[in-house]
mmCIF file of C-alpha atoms in Angstrom:
data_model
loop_
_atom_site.group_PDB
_atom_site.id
_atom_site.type_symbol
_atom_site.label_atom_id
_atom_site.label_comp_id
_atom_site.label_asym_id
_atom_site.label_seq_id
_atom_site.Cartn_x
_atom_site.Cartn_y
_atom_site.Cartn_z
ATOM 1 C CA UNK A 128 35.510 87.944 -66.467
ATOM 2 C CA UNK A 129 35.294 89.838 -69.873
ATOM 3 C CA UNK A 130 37.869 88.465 -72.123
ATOM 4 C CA UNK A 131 40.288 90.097 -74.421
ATOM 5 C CA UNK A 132 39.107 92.884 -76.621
ATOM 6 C CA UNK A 133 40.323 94.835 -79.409
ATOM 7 C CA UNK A 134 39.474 97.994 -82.074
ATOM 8 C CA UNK A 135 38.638 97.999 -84.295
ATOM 9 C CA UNK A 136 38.001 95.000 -85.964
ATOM 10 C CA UNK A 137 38.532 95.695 -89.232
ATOM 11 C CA UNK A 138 40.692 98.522 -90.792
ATOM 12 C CA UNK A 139 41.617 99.734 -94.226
ATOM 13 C CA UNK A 140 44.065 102.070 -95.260
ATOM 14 C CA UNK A 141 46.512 102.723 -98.010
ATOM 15 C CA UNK A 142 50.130 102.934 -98.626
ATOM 16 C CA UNK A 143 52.108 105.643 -96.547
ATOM 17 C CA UNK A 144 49.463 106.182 -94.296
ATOM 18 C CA UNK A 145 50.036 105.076 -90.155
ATOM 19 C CA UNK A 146 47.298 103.219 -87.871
ATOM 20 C CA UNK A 147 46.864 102.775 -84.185
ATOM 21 C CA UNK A 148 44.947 99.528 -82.808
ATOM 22 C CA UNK A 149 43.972 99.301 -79.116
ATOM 23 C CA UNK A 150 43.656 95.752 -76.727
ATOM 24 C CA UNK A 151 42.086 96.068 -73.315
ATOM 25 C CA UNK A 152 43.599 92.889 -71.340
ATOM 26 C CA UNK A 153 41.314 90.649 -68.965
ATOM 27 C CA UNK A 154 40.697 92.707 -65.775
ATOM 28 C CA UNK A 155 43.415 92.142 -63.503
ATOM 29 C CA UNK A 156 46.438 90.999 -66.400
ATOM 30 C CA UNK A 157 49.221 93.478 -66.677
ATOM 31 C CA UNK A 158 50.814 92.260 -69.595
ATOM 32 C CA UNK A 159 49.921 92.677 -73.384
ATOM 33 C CA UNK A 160 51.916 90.774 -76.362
ATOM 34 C CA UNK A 161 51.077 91.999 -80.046
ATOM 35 C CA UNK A 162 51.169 89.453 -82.519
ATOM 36 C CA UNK A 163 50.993 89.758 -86.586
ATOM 37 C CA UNK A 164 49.180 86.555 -87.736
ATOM 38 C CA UNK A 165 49.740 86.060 -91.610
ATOM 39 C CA UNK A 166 49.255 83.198 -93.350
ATOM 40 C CA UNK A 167 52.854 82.326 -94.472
ATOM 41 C CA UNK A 168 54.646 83.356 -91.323
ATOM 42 C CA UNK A 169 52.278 82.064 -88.770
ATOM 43 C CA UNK A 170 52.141 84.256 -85.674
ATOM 44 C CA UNK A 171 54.484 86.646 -85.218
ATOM 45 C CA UNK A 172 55.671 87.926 -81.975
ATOM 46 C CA UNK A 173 55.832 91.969 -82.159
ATOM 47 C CA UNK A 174 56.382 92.890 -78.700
ATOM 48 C CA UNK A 175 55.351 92.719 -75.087
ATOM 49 C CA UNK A 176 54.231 95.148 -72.668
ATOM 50 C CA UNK A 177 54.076 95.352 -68.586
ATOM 51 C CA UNK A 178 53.499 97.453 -65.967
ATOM 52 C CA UNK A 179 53.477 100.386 -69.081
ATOM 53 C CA UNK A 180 57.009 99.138 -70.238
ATOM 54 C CA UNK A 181 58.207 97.472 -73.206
ATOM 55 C CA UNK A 182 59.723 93.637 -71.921
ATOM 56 C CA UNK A 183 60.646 91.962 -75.031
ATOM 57 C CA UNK A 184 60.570 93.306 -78.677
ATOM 58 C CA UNK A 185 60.487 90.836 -81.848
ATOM 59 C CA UNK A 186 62.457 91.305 -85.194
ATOM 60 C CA UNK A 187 60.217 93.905 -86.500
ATOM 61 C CA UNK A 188 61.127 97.401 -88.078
ATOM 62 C CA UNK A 189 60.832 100.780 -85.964
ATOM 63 C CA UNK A 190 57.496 101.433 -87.799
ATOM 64 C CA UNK A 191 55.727 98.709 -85.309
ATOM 65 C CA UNK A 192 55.721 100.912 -82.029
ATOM 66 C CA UNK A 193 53.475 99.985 -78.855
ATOM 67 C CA UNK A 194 52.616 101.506 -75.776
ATOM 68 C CA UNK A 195 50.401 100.341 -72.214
ATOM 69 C CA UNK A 196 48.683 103.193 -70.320
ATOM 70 C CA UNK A 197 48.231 102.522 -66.525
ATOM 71 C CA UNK A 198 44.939 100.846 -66.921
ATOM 72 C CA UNK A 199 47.286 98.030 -69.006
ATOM 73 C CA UNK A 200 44.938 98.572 -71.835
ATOM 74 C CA UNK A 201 47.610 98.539 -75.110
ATOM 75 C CA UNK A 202 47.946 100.460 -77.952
ATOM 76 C CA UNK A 203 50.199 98.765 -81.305
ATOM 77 C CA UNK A 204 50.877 101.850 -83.830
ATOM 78 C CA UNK A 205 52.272 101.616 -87.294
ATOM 79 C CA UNK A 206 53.753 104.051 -89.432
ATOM 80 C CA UNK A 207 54.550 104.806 -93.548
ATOM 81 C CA UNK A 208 52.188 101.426 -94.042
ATOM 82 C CA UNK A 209 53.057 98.884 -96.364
ATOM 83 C CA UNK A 210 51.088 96.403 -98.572
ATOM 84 C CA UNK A 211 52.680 93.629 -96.234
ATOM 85 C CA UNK A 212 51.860 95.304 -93.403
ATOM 86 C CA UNK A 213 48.119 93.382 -94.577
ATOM 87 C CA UNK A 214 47.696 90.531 -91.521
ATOM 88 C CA UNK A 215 45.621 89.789 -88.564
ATOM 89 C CA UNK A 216 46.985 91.511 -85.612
ATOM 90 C CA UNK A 217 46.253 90.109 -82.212
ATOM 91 C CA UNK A 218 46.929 90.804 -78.535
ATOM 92 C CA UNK A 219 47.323 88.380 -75.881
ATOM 93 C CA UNK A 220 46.787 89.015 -72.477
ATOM 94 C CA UNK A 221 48.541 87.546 -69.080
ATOM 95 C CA UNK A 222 48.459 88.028 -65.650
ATOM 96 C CA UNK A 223 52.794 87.965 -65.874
ATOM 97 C CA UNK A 224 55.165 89.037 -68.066
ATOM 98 C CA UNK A 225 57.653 86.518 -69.999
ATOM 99 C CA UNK A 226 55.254 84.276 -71.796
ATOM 100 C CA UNK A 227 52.845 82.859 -68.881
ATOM 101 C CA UNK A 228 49.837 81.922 -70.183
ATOM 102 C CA UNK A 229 48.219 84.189 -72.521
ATOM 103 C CA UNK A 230 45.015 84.574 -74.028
ATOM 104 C CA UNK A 231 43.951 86.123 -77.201
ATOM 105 C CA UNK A 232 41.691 88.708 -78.518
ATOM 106 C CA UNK A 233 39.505 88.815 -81.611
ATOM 107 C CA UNK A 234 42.214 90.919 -83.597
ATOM 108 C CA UNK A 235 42.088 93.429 -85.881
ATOM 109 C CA UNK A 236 42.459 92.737 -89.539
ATOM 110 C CA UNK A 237 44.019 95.443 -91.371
ATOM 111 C CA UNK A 238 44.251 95.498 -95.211
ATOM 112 C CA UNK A 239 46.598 98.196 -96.740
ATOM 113 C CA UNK A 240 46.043 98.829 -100.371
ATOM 114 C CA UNK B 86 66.947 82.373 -80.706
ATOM 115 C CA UNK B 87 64.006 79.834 -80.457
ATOM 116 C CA UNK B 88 62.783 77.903 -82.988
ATOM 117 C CA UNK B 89 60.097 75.503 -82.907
ATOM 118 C CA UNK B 90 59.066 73.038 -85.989
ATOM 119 C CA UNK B 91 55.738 71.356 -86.145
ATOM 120 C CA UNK B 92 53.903 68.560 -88.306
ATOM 121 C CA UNK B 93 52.586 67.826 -90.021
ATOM 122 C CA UNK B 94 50.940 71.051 -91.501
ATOM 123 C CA UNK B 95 47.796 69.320 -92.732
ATOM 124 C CA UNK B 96 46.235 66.006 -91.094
ATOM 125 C CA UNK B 97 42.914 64.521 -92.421
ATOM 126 C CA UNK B 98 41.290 62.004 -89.641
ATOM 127 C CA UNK B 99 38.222 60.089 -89.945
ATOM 128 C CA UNK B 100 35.637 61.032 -87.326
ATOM 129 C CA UNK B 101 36.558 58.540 -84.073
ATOM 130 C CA UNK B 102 39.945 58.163 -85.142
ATOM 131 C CA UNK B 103 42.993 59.804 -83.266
ATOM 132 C CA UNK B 104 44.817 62.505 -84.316
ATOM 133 C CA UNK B 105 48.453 63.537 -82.958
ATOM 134 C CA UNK B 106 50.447 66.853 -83.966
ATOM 135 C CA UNK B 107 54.269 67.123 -82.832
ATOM 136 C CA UNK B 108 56.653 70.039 -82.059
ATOM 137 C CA UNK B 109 59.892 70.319 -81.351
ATOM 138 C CA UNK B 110 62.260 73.556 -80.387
ATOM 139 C CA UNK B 111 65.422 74.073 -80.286
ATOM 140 C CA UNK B 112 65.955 76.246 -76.677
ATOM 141 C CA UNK B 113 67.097 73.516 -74.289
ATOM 142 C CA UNK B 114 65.871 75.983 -71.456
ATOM 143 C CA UNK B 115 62.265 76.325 -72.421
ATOM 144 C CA UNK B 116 59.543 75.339 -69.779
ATOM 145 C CA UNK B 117 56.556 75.986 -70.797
ATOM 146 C CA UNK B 118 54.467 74.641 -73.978
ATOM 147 C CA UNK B 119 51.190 75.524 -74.596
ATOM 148 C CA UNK B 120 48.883 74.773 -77.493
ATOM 149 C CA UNK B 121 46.117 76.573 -79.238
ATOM 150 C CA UNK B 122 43.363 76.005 -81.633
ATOM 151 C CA UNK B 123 41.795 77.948 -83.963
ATOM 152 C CA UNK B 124 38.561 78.081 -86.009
ATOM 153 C CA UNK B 125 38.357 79.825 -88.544
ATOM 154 C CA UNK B 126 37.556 83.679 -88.708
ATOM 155 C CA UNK B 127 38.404 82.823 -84.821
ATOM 156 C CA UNK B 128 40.997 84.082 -81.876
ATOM 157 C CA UNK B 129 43.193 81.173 -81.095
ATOM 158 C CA UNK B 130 42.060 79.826 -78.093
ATOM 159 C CA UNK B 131 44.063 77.902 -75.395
ATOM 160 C CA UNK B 132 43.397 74.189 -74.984
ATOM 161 C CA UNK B 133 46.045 72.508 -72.977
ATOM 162 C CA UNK B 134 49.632 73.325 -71.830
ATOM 163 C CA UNK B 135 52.388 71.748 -70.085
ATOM 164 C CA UNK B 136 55.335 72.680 -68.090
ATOM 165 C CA UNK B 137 58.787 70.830 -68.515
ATOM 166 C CA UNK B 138 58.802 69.523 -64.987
ATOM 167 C CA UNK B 139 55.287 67.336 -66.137
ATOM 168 C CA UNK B 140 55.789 64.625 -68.583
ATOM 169 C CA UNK B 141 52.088 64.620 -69.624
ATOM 170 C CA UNK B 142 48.744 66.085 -69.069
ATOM 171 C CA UNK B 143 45.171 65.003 -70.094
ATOM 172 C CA UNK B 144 42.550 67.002 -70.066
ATOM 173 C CA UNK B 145 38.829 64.690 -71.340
ATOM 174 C CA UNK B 146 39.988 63.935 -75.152
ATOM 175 C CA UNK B 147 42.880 65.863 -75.138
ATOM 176 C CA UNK B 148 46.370 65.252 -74.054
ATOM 177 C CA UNK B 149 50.495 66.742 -74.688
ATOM 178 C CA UNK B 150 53.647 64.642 -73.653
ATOM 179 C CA UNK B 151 56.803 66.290 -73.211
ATOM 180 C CA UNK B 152 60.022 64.647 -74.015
ATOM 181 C CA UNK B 153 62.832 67.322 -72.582
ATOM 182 C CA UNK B 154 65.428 64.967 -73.766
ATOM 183 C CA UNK B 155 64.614 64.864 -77.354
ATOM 184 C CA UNK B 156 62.851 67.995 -76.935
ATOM 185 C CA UNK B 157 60.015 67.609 -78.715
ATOM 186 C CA UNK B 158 56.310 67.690 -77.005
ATOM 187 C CA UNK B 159 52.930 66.403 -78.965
ATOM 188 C CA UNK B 160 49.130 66.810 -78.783
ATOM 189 C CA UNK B 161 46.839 63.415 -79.120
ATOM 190 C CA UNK B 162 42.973 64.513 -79.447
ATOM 191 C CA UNK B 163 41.581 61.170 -78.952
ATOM 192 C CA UNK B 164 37.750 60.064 -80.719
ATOM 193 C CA UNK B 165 37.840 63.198 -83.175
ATOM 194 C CA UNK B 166 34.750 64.882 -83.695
ATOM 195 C CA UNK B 167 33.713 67.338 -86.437
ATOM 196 C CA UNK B 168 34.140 70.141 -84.106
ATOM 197 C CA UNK B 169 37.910 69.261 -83.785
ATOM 198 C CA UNK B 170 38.629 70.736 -87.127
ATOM 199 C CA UNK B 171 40.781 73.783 -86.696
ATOM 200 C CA UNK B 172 44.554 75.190 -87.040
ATOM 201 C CA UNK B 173 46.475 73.919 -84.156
ATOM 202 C CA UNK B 174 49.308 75.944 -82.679
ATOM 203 C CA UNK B 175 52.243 74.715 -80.938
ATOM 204 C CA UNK B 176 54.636 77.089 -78.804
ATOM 205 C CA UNK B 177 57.574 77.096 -76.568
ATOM 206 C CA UNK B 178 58.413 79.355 -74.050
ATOM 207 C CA UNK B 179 61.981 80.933 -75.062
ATOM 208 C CA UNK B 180 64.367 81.501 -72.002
ATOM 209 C CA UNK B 181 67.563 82.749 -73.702
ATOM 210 C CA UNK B 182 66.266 85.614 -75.324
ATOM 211 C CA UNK B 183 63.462 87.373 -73.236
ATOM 212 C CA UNK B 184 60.767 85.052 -72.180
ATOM 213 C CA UNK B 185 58.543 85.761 -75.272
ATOM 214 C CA UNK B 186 56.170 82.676 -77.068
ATOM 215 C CA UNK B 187 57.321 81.168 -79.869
ATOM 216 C CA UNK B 188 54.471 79.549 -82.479
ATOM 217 C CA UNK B 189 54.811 76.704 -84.882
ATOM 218 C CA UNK B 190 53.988 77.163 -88.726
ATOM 219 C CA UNK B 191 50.468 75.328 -87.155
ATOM 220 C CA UNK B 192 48.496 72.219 -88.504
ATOM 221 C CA UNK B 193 45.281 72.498 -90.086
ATOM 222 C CA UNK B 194 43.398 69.444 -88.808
ATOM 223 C CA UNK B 195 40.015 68.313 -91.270
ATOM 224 C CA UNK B 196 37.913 65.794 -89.351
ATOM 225 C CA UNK B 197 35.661 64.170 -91.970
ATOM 226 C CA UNK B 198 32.244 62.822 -90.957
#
């Protein structure tokens, strides 16, 4: 099976300005968790998707929004950008929802200047 | 909410030796505890879980022991090879608040030849 993917793969944008980053699961998952990976907080849970709803949500602010589309391929969006916004974002894919075993993709690292 | 605490952050082996990385959380409930490495530039990539009803797993040079009572769990890589060097990643399934992963800070491990 194809593994996790994600785009882009690298991302720049500036202060104020919103971006929308995409995961396609392994063929057959249903569930997508966004993570923010920095390198003083670790990985970061952002949210969780399944069956194209939102199942658990982490202690970020309303500009980290997510959606799943039938096809349970994930979209993370964030808005009004801020410099520490700059991490490695990555989705996880599982076959369940509520943290069964997951499985990563590439990320996407976005810098914000 | 969970919370899971893992050393040591940084671990220097000589190649052949052993190397062992503990967690512990806080969430009596949690049952599941998987563990990831990752290279660098990498995704992390699962290597070995464990579920609280299982005291211990092996899997070749790798193995995790649970102890539910002291609730702590801990990866041994046995005969460390170059190749082992990596960030490890400990996590803990959390029960009371949604079912979502919870990471350790992570452990980079240097395996000097």
């Amino acid at each position: 099976k194809a593994g996790v993917t994600q785009t882009p793969r690298y991302l720049i944008k500036t202060r104020g300005q919103q971006v929308t980053l995409s995961c396609s699961p392994i063929s057959g998952h249903r569930s997508v968790s966004w993570y923010q990976q920095t390198p003083g907080q670790g990985l970061q849970f952002l949210f969780e998707y399944f069956s194209e709803t939102q199942r658990n949500k982490g202690n970020f602010p309303g500009r980290f929004s997510g959606r799943q589309f039938s096809n349970s391929r994930s979209e993370m969006n964030v808005s009004t950008l801020e410099l520490g916004d700059s991490a490695l974002y990555l989705c996880a894919s599982s076959f369940s929802t509520g943290g069964e075993t997951q499985y990563f993709g590439p990320g996407t690292r976005l810098l914000v200047l | 909410g969970e919370n899971v605490e893992q050393h040591p952050s940084t671990l220097s082996v000589q190649e052949g030796d052993s190397a062992v990385i503990k967690c512990t959380y806080s969430d009596s409930a949690s049952n599941y505890f998987p563990w990831y490495k990752q290279e660098l530039g990498k995704r992390p990539q699962l290597i070995i879980d464990i579920r609280s009803n299982v005291g211990e797993k092996k899997d070749q040079r790798i193995a995790v022991t649970l102890n539910k009572t002291a609730k702590h769990f801990s990866l041994h890589i046995t005969e460390t090879q170059p190749e082992d060097s990596a960030v490890y990643f400990c996590a803990a399934r959390e029960k009371e608040y949604g079912n979502k992963l919870v990471f350790g800070a992570g452990t980079i491990l240097r395996v000097k030849s």
